[in-house]
Amino acid sequence: MLNQKTIDIVKATAPVIAKAGPVVTQHFYQRMFSHNPELKDVFNMSHQQNRENNGPSSQQEALFNAVCAYANNIDNLAVLLPAVEKIAHKHTSFLITAEQYNIVGTHLLATIDELLSPGQEVLDAWAEAYGVLANIFISREEEIYQENENKDGGWRGTREFIVTNKQQDSQFITSFTFKPVDGGKVANYKPGQYLGIYLNADELENQEIRQYSLSSAPQDDQYRISVKREVQGKVSNYLHDHINIGDKVMLAAPAGDFFLEVDAKTPVTLLSAGVGLTPTLSMLESLTEHQASVNWLHATENGVQHAYKKQVKALAEKHAHIQDLTWYNAPLDTDLPAEDYDYQGLMDLSKVATQLADDKMQFYFCGPVGFMQSIAKQLLALGVSEDRIHYECFGPHKIL
């Protein structure tokens, strides 16, 4: 536990660091990668690139927000537990170690010293505070590592898998199915969680680690992910262009704090846009025997970009409690209303408000940040309480 003096110092100096803003995190990352270049094989270097007006990258912004949140709530750490859980799951997918926390702490303190020169008393207080936070993460992550290792078919670290199927599901989305090379079972997961994939190749400057949502209901012998080809996506393009049936990859065990958690009598609505359907598709396939109603609401640009259209339609036709509705933002001439899609434009929940009116209904959604912000706003306007709203961001987490 932190003593009151340390708490007071951290809270008093937090506004100074907040005022320094992204300069602190940019300096931190530059310093860390300069002194410890091996961490480039762990961090997603694409997230280190500034994308707008020379501002902070998404990863740098996420770190800055986390540091500020910790400092502001240092005397009430319980507030941070949901964020700790989310980050801890992501860290286990990167196989983060206790030693790496020491490296990060060293460079964080050095950055504060080099940029702000706050004096030894302040540095000591921040060092103590960081140590407490690091231990919280290390402890929780070790629990997750052990949970994954002790599962039937589970493992710790990475495990070698072979690609058994590669299927193009839309203009930009391709699915990959993996089975373990050792022929054993695979660890179970909760619908909505993701899989960590490790890639090393001559075409890639560093080892690349990514997390992709598992896009099918759990099976005991294989995993499936569905990957969108991004214009500047180093890894997504590599997977699409270079990974084929018979190739081998290294995978970390499934993880993630966004997952379906309802009983059989709880109504569910799954909302998605674009490739955001990957975690919700896993949920949908897991709800085929559900006793309550299930709404599948999906938005995409047009028919050629509509992934898993036939599969979802088949599930809805087979199971009376599932209803699927689709929005096309810009239908093609070949896209037929009422056959290929139900509504045109962006997803408008007022069109289906009656179906969403059950006060026990749980809502799970994923997609581009703008889409999720719109959905969250619409759900709240419909009177849905925040505790029934669950969402996942691809990449560094953002608050909607």
Coordinates of C-alpha atoms in Angstrom, one line a residue, residues 126-378:
W126 CA 6.4 8.1 -8.8
A127 CA 8.7 5.1 -8.6
E128 CA 6.8 3.8 -5.6
A129 CA 3.5 4.4 -7.2
Y130 CA 4.6 2.8 -10.5
G131 CA 5.8 -0.3 -8.5
V132 CA 2.4 -0.8 -6.9
L133 CA 0.6 -0.5 -10.3
A134 CA 3.1 -2.8 -12.0
N135 CA 2.7 -5.5 -9.3
I136 CA -1.1 -5.3 -9.8
F137 CA -0.7 -6.0 -13.5
I138 CA 2.0 -8.7 -12.9
S139 CA -0.2 -10.5 -10.4
R140 CA -3.3 -10.4 -12.6
E141 CA -1.4 -11.4 -15.7
E142 CA 0.2 -14.4 -14.0
E143 CA -3.3 -15.5 -13.0
I144 CA -4.4 -15.4 -16.7
Y145 CA -1.2 -17.2 -17.8
Q146 CA -2.0 -20.0 -15.3
E147 CA -5.7 -20.2 -16.2
N148 CA -4.8 -20.6 -19.9
E149 CA -2.1 -23.2 -19.1
N150 CA -4.3 -25.3 -16.9
K151 CA -7.2 -25.5 -19.4
D152 CA -7.9 -28.7 -21.2
G153 CA -5.9 -28.1 -24.4
G154 CA -4.3 -25.0 -22.9
W155 CA -0.7 -23.8 -23.0
R156 CA 1.6 -21.0 -21.9
G157 CA 3.7 -18.9 -24.2
T158 CA 3.3 -19.7 -27.9
R159 CA 2.2 -22.9 -29.6
E160 CA 2.7 -24.0 -33.3
F161 CA -0.4 -24.2 -35.5
I162 CA -0.9 -25.1 -39.1
V163 CA -3.3 -23.3 -41.5
T164 CA -5.9 -25.8 -42.5
N165 CA -8.2 -23.4 -44.4
K166 CA -8.1 -20.0 -46.0
Q167 CA -11.3 -18.5 -47.3
Q168 CA -12.2 -15.1 -48.8
D169 CA -15.4 -14.0 -47.2
S170 CA -15.8 -10.6 -48.8
Q171 CA -13.9 -8.1 -50.9
F172 CA -11.6 -7.3 -48.0
I173 CA -12.1 -10.0 -45.4
T174 CA -10.4 -13.4 -45.4
S175 CA -10.7 -16.2 -42.8
F176 CA -8.0 -18.5 -41.6
T177 CA -8.5 -21.7 -39.7
F178 CA -5.7 -23.1 -37.5
K179 CA -5.1 -26.5 -36.0
P180 CA -2.3 -27.4 -33.6
V181 CA 0.7 -29.1 -35.1
D182 CA 0.9 -31.4 -32.1
G183 CA -2.5 -32.8 -32.9
G184 CA -3.9 -32.0 -29.5
K185 CA -7.0 -30.1 -28.3
V186 CA -7.1 -26.4 -28.2
A187 CA -8.1 -24.3 -25.2
N188 CA -11.7 -23.2 -24.9
Y189 CA -12.6 -19.5 -25.0
K190 CA -15.5 -17.2 -24.4
P191 CA -17.2 -15.9 -27.6
G192 CA -15.9 -12.4 -28.3
Q193 CA -12.3 -13.1 -27.2
Y194 CA -9.3 -12.8 -29.5
L195 CA -6.3 -14.9 -30.5
G196 CA -2.6 -13.7 -30.5
I197 CA -0.6 -14.4 -33.7
Y198 CA 3.2 -14.1 -33.9
L199 CA 4.8 -13.6 -37.3
N200 CA 8.5 -13.6 -38.2
A201 CA 9.4 -13.3 -41.9
D202 CA 12.0 -11.6 -44.2
E203 CA 9.2 -9.3 -45.4
L204 CA 8.7 -8.0 -41.9
E205 CA 11.3 -5.7 -40.2
N206 CA 10.4 -6.9 -36.7
Q207 CA 8.5 -9.7 -35.2
E208 CA 4.9 -8.7 -35.5
I209 CA 2.2 -9.6 -32.9
R210 CA -1.4 -9.0 -33.5
Q211 CA -4.7 -9.9 -31.9
Y212 CA -7.6 -11.0 -34.0
S213 CA -11.1 -11.8 -32.7
L214 CA -12.1 -15.5 -32.9
S215 CA -14.9 -15.5 -35.5
S216 CA -16.6 -18.9 -34.8
A217 CA -18.2 -20.6 -31.8
P218 CA -15.6 -22.5 -29.7
Q219 CA -14.4 -25.9 -31.1
D220 CA -12.1 -28.3 -29.3
D221 CA -9.6 -28.8 -32.2
Q222 CA -9.3 -25.6 -34.1
Y223 CA -9.5 -21.8 -34.2
R224 CA -10.8 -19.4 -36.8
I225 CA -10.0 -15.7 -37.3
S226 CA -11.3 -13.3 -40.0
V227 CA -8.9 -10.6 -41.1
K228 CA -9.7 -7.4 -43.0
R229 CA -7.1 -6.2 -45.5
E230 CA -6.2 -2.7 -44.4
V231 CA -4.7 -0.3 -46.9
Q232 CA -1.6 0.3 -44.7
G233 CA -2.0 -2.8 -42.7
K234 CA 1.5 -4.4 -42.6
V235 CA 0.3 -7.6 -40.9
S236 CA -3.2 -7.9 -42.5
N237 CA -1.6 -7.6 -46.0
Y238 CA 1.1 -10.1 -45.1
L239 CA -1.6 -12.6 -43.9
H240 CA -3.7 -12.1 -47.1
D241 CA -0.7 -12.3 -49.5
H242 CA 1.7 -14.7 -47.9
I243 CA 0.0 -17.1 -45.4
N244 CA -1.6 -20.1 -47.1
I245 CA -2.9 -23.5 -46.3
G246 CA -0.1 -25.7 -44.9
D247 CA 1.9 -22.7 -43.5
K248 CA 2.7 -22.7 -39.8
V249 CA 2.3 -19.9 -37.3
M250 CA 2.8 -19.4 -33.6
L251 CA -0.2 -18.5 -31.5
A252 CA -0.8 -17.3 -28.0
A253 CA -3.8 -18.6 -26.1
P254 CA -7.2 -16.8 -26.4
A255 CA -7.7 -13.8 -24.2
G256 CA -9.8 -10.7 -23.9
D257 CA -12.3 -9.1 -21.5
F258 CA -15.0 -8.5 -24.1
F259 CA -17.1 -11.7 -24.3
L260 CA -20.6 -13.0 -24.2
E261 CA -21.9 -13.5 -20.6
V262 CA -25.6 -14.2 -20.4
D263 CA -27.9 -16.9 -19.3
A264 CA -30.2 -18.8 -21.6
K265 CA -33.2 -16.5 -20.9
T266 CA -31.5 -13.2 -21.5
P267 CA -32.3 -11.4 -24.8
V268 CA -29.3 -10.3 -26.7
T269 CA -28.6 -7.8 -29.5
L270 CA -25.4 -8.0 -31.5
L271 CA -24.4 -4.9 -33.5
S272 CA -21.5 -4.6 -35.8
A273 CA -20.1 -2.7 -38.8
G274 CA -17.6 -4.0 -41.3
V275 CA -15.0 -6.4 -39.8
G276 CA -16.4 -5.6 -36.4
L277 CA -18.7 -8.6 -37.0
T278 CA -15.9 -11.1 -36.1
P279 CA -16.4 -11.2 -32.3
T280 CA -20.2 -10.9 -32.6
L281 CA -20.3 -13.7 -35.2
S282 CA -18.6 -16.0 -32.6
M283 CA -21.3 -14.9 -30.2
L284 CA -24.1 -15.5 -32.7
E285 CA -22.9 -19.0 -33.5
S286 CA -22.9 -19.7 -29.7
L287 CA -26.5 -18.5 -29.3
T288 CA -28.2 -21.0 -31.7
E289 CA -29.7 -22.9 -28.8
H290 CA -30.5 -19.7 -26.8
Q291 CA -34.0 -19.6 -25.3
A292 CA -34.5 -15.8 -25.6
S293 CA -34.5 -13.6 -28.6
V294 CA -31.3 -12.7 -30.5
N295 CA -31.0 -9.7 -32.8
W296 CA -28.2 -9.6 -35.3
L297 CA -27.8 -6.0 -36.7
H298 CA -25.0 -5.5 -39.2
A299 CA -23.9 -2.5 -41.2
T300 CA -21.5 -2.6 -44.2
E301 CA -20.9 -0.6 -47.4
N302 CA -22.5 -2.9 -49.9
G303 CA -22.9 -6.5 -51.0
V304 CA -19.3 -7.2 -52.1
Q305 CA -18.1 -6.1 -48.7
H306 CA -20.7 -8.1 -46.8
A307 CA -18.9 -10.9 -45.1
Y308 CA -20.7 -14.1 -43.8
K309 CA -23.9 -13.0 -45.4
K310 CA -25.1 -16.5 -46.3
Q311 CA -24.0 -18.1 -43.1
V312 CA -25.9 -15.6 -40.9
K313 CA -29.0 -15.8 -43.1
A314 CA -28.9 -19.6 -42.8
L315 CA -28.7 -19.4 -39.0
A316 CA -31.6 -17.0 -38.9
E317 CA -33.7 -19.2 -41.1
K318 CA -32.9 -22.3 -39.1
H319 CA -33.4 -20.8 -35.6
A320 CA -36.7 -18.8 -35.1
H321 CA -35.3 -16.8 -32.1
I322 CA -32.6 -15.2 -34.3
Q323 CA -33.5 -12.2 -36.5
D324 CA -30.9 -10.6 -38.7
L325 CA -31.2 -7.1 -40.2
T326 CA -28.6 -5.4 -42.4
W327 CA -27.8 -1.8 -43.4
Y328 CA -25.9 -1.0 -46.7
N329 CA -24.4 2.5 -46.7
A330 CA -24.0 2.6 -50.5
P331 CA -25.7 -0.3 -52.2
L332 CA -24.5 -1.4 -55.6
D333 CA -26.9 -1.7 -58.5
T334 CA -26.7 -5.5 -58.0
D335 CA -27.8 -5.2 -54.3
L336 CA -31.5 -5.9 -53.9
P337 CA -33.5 -4.3 -51.1
A338 CA -35.3 -6.7 -48.8
E339 CA -33.2 -9.5 -50.2
D340 CA -29.6 -8.4 -49.8
Y341 CA -30.2 -5.6 -47.2
D342 CA -33.0 -4.2 -45.1
Y343 CA -32.1 -0.5 -44.8
Q344 CA -29.9 2.0 -46.6
G345 CA -27.5 4.4 -45.0
L346 CA -25.9 4.3 -41.6
M347 CA -27.4 2.1 -38.8
D348 CA -30.4 3.8 -37.4
L349 CA -31.8 2.0 -34.3
S350 CA -35.0 4.0 -34.4
K351 CA -36.0 1.6 -37.2
V352 CA -35.9 -1.3 -34.8
A353 CA -36.6 0.3 -31.5
T354 CA -39.5 -2.0 -30.7
Q355 CA -37.2 -5.0 -30.9
L356 CA -34.7 -3.4 -28.5
A357 CA -37.2 -2.4 -25.8
D358 CA -36.8 -5.3 -23.4
D359 CA -35.2 -3.9 -20.3
K360 CA -33.3 -7.2 -19.7
M361 CA -31.7 -7.1 -23.1
Q362 CA -27.9 -7.1 -23.3
F363 CA -26.1 -5.2 -26.1
Y364 CA -22.7 -6.2 -27.6
F365 CA -21.2 -4.2 -30.4
C366 CA -18.0 -3.8 -32.4
G367 CA -16.8 -1.8 -35.4
P368 CA -15.1 1.5 -36.3
V369 CA -14.9 4.0 -33.4
G370 CA -17.3 6.4 -35.2
F371 CA -19.9 3.6 -35.6
M372 CA -19.6 2.6 -31.9
Q373 CA -19.9 6.1 -30.7
S374 CA -23.1 6.5 -32.7
I375 CA -24.5 3.2 -31.4
A376 CA -23.7 4.0 -27.8
K377 CA -25.4 7.4 -28.2
Q378 CA -28.4 5.8 -29.8

